[in-house]
Coordinates of C-alpha atoms and ligand atoms in Angstrom, one line a residue:
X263 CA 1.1 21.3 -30.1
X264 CA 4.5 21.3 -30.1
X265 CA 7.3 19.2 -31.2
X266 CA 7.4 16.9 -28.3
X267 CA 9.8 14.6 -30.0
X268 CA 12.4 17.2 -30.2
X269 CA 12.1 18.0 -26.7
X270 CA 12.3 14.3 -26.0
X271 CA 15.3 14.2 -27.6
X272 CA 16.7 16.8 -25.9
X273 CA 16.3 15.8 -22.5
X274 CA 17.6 12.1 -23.2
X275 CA 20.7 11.3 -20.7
X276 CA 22.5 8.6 -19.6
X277 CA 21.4 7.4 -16.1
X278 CA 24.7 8.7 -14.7
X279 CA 24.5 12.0 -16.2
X280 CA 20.9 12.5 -15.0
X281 CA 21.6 11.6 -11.6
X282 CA 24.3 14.5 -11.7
X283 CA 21.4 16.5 -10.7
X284 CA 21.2 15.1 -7.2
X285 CA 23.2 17.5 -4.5
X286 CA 24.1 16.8 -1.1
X287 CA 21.3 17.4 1.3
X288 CA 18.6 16.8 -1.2
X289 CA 15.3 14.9 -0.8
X290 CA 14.8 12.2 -3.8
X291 CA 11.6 10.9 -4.1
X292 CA 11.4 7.2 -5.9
X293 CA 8.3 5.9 -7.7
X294 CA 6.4 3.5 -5.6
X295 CA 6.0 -0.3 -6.2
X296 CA 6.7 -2.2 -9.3
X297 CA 7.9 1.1 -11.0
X298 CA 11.0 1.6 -9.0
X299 CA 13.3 3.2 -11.8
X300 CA 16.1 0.2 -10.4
X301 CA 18.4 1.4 -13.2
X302 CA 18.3 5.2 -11.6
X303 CA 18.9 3.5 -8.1
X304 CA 21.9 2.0 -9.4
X305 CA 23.2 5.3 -10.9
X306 CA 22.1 7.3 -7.9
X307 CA 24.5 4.6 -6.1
X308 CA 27.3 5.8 -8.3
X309 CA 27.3 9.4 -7.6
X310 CA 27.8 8.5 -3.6
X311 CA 31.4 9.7 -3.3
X312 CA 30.7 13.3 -4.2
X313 CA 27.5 13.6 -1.9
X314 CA 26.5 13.0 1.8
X315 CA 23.1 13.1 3.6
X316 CA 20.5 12.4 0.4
X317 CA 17.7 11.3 1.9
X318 CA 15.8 8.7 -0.3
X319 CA 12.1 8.5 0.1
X320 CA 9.5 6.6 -0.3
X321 CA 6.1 4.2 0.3
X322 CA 6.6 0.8 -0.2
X323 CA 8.9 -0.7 -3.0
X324 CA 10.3 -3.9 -4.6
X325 CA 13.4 -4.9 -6.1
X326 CA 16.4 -3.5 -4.8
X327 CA 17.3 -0.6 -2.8
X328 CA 20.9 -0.4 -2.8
X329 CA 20.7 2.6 -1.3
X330 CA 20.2 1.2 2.0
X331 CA 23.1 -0.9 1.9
X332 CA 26.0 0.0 5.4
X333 CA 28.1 0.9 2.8
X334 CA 26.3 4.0 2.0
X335 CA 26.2 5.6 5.6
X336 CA 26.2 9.6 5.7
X337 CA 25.9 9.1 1.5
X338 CA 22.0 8.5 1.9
X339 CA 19.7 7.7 4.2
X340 CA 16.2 6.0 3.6
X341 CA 13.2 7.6 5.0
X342 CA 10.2 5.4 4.8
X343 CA 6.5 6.6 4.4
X344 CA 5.8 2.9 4.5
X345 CA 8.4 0.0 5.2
X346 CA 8.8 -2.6 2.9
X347 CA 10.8 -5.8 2.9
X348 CA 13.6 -4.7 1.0
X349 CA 14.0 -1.5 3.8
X350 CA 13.2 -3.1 6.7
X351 CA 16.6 -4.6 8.1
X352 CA 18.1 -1.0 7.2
X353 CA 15.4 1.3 9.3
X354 CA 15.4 -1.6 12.3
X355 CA 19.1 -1.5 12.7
X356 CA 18.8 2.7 12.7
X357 CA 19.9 3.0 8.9
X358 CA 16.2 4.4 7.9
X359 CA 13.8 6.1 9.5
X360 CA 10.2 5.8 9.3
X361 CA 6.9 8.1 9.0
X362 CA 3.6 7.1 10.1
X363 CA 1.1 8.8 8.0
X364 CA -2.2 8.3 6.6
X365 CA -2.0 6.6 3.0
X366 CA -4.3 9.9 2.0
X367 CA -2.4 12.6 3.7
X368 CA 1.0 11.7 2.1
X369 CA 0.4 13.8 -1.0
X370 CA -0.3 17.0 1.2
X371 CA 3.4 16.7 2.6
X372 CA 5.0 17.5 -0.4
X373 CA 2.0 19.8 -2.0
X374 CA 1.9 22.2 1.5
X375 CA 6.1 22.1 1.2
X376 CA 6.0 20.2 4.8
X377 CA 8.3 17.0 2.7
X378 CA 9.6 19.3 -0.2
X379 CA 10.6 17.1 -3.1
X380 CA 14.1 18.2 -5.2
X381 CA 14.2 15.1 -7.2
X382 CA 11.5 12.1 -8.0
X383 CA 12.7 9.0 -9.6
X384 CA 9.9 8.1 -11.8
X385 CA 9.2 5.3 -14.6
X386 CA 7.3 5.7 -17.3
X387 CA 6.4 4.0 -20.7
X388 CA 7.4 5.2 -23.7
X389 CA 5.2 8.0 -25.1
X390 CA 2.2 7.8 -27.0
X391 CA 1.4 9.9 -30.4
X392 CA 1.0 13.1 -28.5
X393 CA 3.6 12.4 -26.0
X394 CA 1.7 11.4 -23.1
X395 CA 3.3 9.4 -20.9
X396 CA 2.0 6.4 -18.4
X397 CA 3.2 6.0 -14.9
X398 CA 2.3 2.2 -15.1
X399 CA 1.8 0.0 -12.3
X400 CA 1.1 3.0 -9.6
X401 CA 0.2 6.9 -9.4
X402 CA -0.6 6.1 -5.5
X403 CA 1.9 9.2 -4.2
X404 CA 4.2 9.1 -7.1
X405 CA 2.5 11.1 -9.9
X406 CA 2.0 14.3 -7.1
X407 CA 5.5 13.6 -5.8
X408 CA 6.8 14.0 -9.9
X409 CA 4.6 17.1 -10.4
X410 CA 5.8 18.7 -6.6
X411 CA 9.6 18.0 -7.6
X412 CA 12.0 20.3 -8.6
X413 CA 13.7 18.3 -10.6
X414 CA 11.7 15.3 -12.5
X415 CA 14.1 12.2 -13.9
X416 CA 11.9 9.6 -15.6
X417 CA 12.9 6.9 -16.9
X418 CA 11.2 4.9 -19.8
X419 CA 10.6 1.5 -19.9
X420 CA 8.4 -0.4 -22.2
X421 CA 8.3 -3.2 -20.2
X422 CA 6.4 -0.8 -17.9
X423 CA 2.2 -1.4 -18.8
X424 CA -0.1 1.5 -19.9
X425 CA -2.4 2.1 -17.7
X426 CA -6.0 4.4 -17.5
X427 CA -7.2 6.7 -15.6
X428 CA -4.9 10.1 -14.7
X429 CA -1.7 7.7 -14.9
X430 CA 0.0 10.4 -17.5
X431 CA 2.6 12.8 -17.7
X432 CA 3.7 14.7 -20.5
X433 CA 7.2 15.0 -22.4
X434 CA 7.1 18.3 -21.1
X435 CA 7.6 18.3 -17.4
X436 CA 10.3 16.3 -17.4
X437 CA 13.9 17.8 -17.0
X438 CA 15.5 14.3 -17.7
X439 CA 15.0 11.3 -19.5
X440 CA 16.4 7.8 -19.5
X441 CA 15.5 5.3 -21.4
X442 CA 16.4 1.6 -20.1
X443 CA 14.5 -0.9 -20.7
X444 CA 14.2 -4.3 -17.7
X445 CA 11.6 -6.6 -16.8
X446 CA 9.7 -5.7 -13.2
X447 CA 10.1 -6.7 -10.3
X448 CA 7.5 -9.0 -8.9
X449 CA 5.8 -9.5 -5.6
X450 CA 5.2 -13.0 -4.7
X451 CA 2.4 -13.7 -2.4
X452 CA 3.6 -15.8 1.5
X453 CA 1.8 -19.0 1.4
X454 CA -2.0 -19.0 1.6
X455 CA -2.1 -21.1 5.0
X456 CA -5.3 -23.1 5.9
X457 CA -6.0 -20.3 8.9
X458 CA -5.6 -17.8 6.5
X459 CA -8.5 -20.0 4.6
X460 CA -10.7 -20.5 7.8
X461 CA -10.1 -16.4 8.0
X462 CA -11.0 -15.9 4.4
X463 CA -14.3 -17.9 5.3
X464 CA -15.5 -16.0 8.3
X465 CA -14.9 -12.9 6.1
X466 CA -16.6 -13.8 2.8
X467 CA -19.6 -14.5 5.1
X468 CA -19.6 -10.8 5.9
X469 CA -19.7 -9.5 2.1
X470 CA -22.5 -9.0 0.9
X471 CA -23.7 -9.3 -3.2
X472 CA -23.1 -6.1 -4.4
X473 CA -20.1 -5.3 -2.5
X474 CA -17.2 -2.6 -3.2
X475 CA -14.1 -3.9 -2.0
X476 CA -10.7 -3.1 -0.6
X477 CA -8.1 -5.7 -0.2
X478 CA -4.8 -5.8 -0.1
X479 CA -1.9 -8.0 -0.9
X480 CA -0.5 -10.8 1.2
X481 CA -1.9 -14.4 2.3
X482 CA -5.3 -13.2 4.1
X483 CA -6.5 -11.3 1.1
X484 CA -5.7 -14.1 -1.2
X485 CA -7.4 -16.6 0.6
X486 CA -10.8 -14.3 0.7
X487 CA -10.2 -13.4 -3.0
X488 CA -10.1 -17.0 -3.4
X489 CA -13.7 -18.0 -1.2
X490 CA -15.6 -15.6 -3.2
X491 CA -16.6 -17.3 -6.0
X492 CA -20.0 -17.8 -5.4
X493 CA -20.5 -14.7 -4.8
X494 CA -22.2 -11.6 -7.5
X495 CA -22.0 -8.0 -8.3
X496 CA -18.6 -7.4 -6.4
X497 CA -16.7 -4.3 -7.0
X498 CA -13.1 -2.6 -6.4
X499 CA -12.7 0.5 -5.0
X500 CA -9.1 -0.3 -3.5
X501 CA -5.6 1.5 -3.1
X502 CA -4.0 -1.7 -4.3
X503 CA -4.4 -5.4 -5.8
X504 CA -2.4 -8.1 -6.7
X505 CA -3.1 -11.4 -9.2
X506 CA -5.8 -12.5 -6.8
X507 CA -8.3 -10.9 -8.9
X508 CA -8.2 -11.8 -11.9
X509 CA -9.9 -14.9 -11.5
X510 CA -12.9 -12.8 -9.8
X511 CA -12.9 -10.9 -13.3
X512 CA -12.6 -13.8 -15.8
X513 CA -15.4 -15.5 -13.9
X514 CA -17.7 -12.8 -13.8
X515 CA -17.8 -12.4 -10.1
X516 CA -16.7 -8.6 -10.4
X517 CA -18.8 -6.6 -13.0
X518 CA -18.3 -3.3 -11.0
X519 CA -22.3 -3.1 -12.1
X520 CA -23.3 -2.1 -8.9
X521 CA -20.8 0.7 -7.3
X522 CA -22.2 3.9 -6.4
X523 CA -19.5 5.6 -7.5
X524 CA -17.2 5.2 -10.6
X525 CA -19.9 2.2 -11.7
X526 CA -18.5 0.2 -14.2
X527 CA -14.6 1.0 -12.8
X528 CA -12.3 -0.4 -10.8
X529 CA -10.9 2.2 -8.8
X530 CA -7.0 1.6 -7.8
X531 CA -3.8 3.5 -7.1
X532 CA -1.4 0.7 -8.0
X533 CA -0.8 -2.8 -8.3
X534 CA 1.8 -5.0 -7.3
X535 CA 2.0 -8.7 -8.2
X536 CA 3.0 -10.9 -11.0
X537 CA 3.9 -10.5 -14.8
X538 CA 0.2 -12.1 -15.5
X539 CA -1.6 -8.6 -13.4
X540 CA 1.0 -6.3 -15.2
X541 CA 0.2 -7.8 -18.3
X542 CA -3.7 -7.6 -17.2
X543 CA -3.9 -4.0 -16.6
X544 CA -2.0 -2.9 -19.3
X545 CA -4.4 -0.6 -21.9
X546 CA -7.0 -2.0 -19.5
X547 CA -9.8 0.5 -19.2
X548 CA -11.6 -1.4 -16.6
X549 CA -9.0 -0.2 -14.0
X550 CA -9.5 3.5 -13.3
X551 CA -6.2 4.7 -11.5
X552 CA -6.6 7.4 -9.2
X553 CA -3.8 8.8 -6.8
X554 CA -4.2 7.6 -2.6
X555 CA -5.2 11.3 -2.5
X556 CA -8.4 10.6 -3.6
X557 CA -8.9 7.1 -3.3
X558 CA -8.1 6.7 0.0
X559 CA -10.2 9.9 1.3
X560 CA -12.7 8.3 3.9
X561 CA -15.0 10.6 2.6
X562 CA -14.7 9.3 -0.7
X563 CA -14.6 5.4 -0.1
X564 CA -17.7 6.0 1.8
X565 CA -19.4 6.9 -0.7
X566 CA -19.5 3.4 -2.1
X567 CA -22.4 1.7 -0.4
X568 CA -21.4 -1.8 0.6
X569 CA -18.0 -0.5 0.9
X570 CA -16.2 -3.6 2.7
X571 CA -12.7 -3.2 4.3
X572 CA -10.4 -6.1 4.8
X573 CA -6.8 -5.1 6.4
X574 CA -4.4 -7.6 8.1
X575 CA -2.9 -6.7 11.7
X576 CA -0.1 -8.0 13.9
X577 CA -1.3 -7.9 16.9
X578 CA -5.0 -6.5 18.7
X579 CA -5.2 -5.8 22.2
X580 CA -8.4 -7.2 25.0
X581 CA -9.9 -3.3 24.2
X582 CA -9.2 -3.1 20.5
X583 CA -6.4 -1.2 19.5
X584 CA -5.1 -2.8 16.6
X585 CA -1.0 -2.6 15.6
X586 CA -0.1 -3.1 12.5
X587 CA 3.2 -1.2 11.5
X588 CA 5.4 -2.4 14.3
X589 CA 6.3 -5.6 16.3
X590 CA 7.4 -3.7 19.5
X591 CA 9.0 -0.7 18.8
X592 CA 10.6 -2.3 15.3
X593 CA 9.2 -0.6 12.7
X594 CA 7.4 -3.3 10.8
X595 CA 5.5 -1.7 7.6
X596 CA 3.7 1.3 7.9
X597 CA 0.0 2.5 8.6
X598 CA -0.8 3.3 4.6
X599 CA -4.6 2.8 4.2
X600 CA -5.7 0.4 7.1
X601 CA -7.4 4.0 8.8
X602 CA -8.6 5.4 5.6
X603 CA -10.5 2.3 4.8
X604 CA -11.5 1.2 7.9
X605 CA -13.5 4.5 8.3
X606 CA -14.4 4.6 4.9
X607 CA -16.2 1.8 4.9
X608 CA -17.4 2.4 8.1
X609 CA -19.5 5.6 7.2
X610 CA -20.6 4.0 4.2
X611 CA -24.2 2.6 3.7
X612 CA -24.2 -1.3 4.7
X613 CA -20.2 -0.9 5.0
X614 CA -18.4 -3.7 6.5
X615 CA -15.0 -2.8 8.3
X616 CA -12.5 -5.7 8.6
X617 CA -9.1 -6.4 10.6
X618 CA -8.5 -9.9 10.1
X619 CA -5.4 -11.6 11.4
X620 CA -4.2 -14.9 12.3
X621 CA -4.5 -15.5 16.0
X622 CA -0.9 -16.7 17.1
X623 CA 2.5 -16.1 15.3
X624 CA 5.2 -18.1 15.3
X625 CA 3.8 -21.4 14.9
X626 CA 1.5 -21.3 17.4
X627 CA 3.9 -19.6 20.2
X628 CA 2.6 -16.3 20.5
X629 CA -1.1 -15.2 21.0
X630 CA -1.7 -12.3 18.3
X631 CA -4.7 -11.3 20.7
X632 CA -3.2 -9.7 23.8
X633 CA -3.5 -8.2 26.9
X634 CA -1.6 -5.3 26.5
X635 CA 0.3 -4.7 23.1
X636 CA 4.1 -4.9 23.5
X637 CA 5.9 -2.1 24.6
X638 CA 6.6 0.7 21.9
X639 CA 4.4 -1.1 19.8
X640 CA 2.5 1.9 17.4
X641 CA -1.6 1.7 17.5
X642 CA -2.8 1.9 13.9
X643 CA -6.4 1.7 13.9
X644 CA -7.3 2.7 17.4
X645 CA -9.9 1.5 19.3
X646 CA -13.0 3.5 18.3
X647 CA -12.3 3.2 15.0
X648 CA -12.3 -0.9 14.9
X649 CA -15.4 -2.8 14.4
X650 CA -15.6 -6.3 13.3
X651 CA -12.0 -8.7 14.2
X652 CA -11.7 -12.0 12.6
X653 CA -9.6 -14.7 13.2
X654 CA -9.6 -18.5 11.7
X655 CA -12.0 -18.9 15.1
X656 CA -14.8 -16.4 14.7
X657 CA -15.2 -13.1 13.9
X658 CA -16.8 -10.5 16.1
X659 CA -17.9 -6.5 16.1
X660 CA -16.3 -4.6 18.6
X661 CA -18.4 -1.1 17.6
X662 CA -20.2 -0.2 20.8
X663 CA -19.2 -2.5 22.7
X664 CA -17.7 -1.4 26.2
X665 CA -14.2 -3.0 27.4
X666 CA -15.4 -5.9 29.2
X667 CA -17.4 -7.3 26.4
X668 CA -14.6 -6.7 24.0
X669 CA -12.2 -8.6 26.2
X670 CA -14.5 -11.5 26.1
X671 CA -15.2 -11.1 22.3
X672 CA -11.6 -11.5 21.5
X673 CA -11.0 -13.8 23.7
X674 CA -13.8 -16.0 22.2
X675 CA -11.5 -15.1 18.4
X676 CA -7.9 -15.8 20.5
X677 CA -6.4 -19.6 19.7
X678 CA -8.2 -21.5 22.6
X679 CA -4.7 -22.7 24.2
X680 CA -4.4 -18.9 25.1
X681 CA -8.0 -18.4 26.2
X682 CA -7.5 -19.2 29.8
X683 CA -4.3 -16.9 30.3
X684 CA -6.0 -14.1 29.1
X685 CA -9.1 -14.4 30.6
X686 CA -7.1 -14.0 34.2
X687 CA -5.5 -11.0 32.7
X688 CA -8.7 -9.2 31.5
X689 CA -10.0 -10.0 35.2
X690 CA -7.3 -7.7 36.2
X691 CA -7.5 -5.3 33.5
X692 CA -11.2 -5.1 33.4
X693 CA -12.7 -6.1 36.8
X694 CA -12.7 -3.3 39.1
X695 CA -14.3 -4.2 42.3
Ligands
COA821 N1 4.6 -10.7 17.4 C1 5.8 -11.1 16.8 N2 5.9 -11.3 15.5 C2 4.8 -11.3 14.8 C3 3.5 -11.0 15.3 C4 3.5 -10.7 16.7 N3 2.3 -10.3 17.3 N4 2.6 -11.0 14.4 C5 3.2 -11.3 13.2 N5 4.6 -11.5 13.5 C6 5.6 -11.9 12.5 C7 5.1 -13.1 11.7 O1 5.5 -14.3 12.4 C8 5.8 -12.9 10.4 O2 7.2 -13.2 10.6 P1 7.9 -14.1 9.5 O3 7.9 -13.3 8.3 O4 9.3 -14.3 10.1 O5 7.1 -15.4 9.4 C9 5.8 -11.4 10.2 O6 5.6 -10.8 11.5 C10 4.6 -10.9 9.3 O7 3.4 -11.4 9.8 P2 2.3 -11.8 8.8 O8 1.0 -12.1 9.6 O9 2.7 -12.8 7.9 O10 2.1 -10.4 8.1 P3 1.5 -10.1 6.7 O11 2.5 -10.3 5.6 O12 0.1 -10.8 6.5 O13 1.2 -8.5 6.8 C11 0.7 -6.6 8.1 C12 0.4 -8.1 7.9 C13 -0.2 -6.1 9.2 C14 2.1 -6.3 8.5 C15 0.3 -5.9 6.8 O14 -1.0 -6.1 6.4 C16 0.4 -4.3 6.9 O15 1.5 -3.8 6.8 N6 -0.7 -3.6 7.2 C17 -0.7 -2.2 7.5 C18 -1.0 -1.4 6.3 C19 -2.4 -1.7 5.7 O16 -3.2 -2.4 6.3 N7 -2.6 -1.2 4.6 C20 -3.9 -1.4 3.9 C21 -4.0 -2.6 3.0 S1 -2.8 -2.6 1.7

């Protein structure tokens, strides 16, 4: 082997001096999540009056992304594979831009050149005795996106948790290094509201012992995470979690015991959340990360039997299209696994696919379940692909069901103050005379 320290050595920069590498016109890829390299963001920042027209992209992130800030217009421009909070003002106002792609699909942009990478921003913890390398808190797109690059900055952080599975890259393939050490950013979950707890209860109804399961982040997973206590045998195959399950580990509820595939794992591509799940995964070999490549694959995730899918939505029309990255034609978050998932679990033996949402926003003013979805509004999981839609008033299975018996399914889930209005409106949609 050889002298990786040496090499380590000799690829040490200063954040500014690393970020010397970016050129006008180039595509910079960030790490996803937690492990945004903030430090790198800051010095990409600096180097803005000598370029124009970087585009930054990325899936989802936390902290900041100064990037996006007016300021920088013609320097960079954020292109979003998934919108997150801290991007969303800049690509509604026309700052950003957004991509909506499969979770799964995203690594075969930059692999088949059609998204070629020139730089990734990656973090990384410091190296181990054969200088190896973890990428922490997520691989999800970001360990392909470092290997795809041309140019590969990482910077190390041992506040940054080790993680297992194929989380590692080597001395080696990096061109820079930075070393700067911060605390993470953290993800705190909305309020857990009690129709997010009704929700929670019609869903842990539908999950059986046994189960694999993928939930997300937010106030509807939390609430199920939270109503499953009494239940046995539960597993994770998941592209991402949040603190929300540790108490299903501490209390024995997941053992993992009976997956069909990776028993004994919980299969992730990252984590977002608290210091108390960063501090839970680290040197944790329970948690098997994988990239969304994989993960995500319907093919795969139906290969867990029991496989149980639970993704939010914004809004689901009287036939069943369900959006979820848009309110209107604003760009709201992005499609990331919903599809994978939802036909993952629904090829998979005793699967149980799940869109759960609340059934008004805005305090009660607006029905979530509606006639027609709002103009320029972007269908996420279409309408063949849906099967059971909960709400805090029921939950019902669409699969094979024709559109007059899904109008009056959903309208049985709507808030009953809307149930009248669009029952006259799914007359006219659906009654032909
Ligand atoms: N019309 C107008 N506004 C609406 C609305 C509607 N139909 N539905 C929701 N909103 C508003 C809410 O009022 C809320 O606004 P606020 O922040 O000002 O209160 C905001 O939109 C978010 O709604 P909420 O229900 O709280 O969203 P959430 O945080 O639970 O996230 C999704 C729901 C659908 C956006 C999120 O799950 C997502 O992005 N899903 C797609 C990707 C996915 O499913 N991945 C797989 C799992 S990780």
């Amino acid at each position: 082997m050889k002298n990786w320290l040496s090499v380590y050595e000799g690829r040490r920069r200063t954040a500014a001096q690393a970020l010397e590498a970016v050129q006008s016109g180039h595509r910079v890829f960030v790490h996803m999540g937690a492990a945004a390299p903030l430090p790198l963001l800051d010095a990409l920042c600096g180097h803005a009056d000598r370029l124009q027209d970087v585009e930054v992209l990325h899936c989802i992130t936390i902290g900041n992304a100064p990037y996006t800030d007016p300021c920088y217009c013609g320097k960079f421009r954020h292109n979003a594979l998934f919108v997150s909070g801290n991007t969303r003002c800049a690509v509604q106002q026309g700052r950003g831009d957004y991509i909506p792609v499969f979770l799964h699909e995203i690594e075969g942009l930059f692999t088949s050149g059609i998204l070629p990478l020139d730089v990734a921003l990656i973090q990384c913890t410091p190296p181990d005795r054969f200088g190896f390398m973890s990428l922490g808190t997520g691989i999800d797109i970001s360990l392909t996106a470092a290997r795809q690059a041309r140019h590969l900055i990482v910077q190390v952080n041992p506040r940054l948790p080790r993680t297992c599975g194929d989380t590692m890259l080597h001395v080696e393939e990096c061109h820079a290094i930075v070393e700067a050490t911060h605390e993470l950013p953290e993800f705190l979950q909305g309020d857990v509201t009690p129709a997010h707890r009704a929700i929670a209860a019609h869903v842990s109804a539908l999950i059986p012992d046994g189960a694999t399961l993928q939930i997300g982040v937010g106030g509807i997973p939390e609430a199920v995470l939270a109503s499953l206590a009494n239940h046995k045998h539960l597993g994770i195959h998941t592209e991402m979690f949040s603190d929300g399950i540790i108490p299903l580990f501490e209390s024995g509820v997941i053992t993992n015991d009976r997956k069909s595939l990776h028993p004994h794992k919980a299969v992730t591509s990252f984590v977002l959340g608290t210091r108390a799940i960063y501090d839970y995964i680290d040197n944790n070999p329970v948690f098997e990360f994988l990239t969304n490549r994989y993960t995500n694959d319907p093919y795969v995730i139906a290969q867990n039997d029991r496989m149980v899918a639970v993704n939010a939505a914004l809004e689901v029309d009287l036939s069943g299209q369900v959006c979820s990255d848009s309110i209107g034609s604003l760009p709201f978050s992005g499609v990331g696994g919903q599809v994978d998932f939802i036909r993952g679990a629904a090829r998979s033996k005793g699967g149980v696919p799940i869109i759960a949402l609340p059934a008004t926003a805005k305090n009660g003013a607006l029905t979530r379940i509606v006639p027609r979805l709002k103009p320029g509004a972007g269908v996420v999981t279409s309408r063949a692909d849906v099967h059971w839609v909960v709400t805090e008033f029921g939950a019902v299975n669409l699969h094979g069901r024709n559109l007059r018996q899904r109008a009056e399914a959903l309208i049985g889930i709507a808030d009953p103050k809307f149930q009248s209005e669009l029952q006259r409106e799914a007359a006219v949609l659906f009654q032909r005379s």
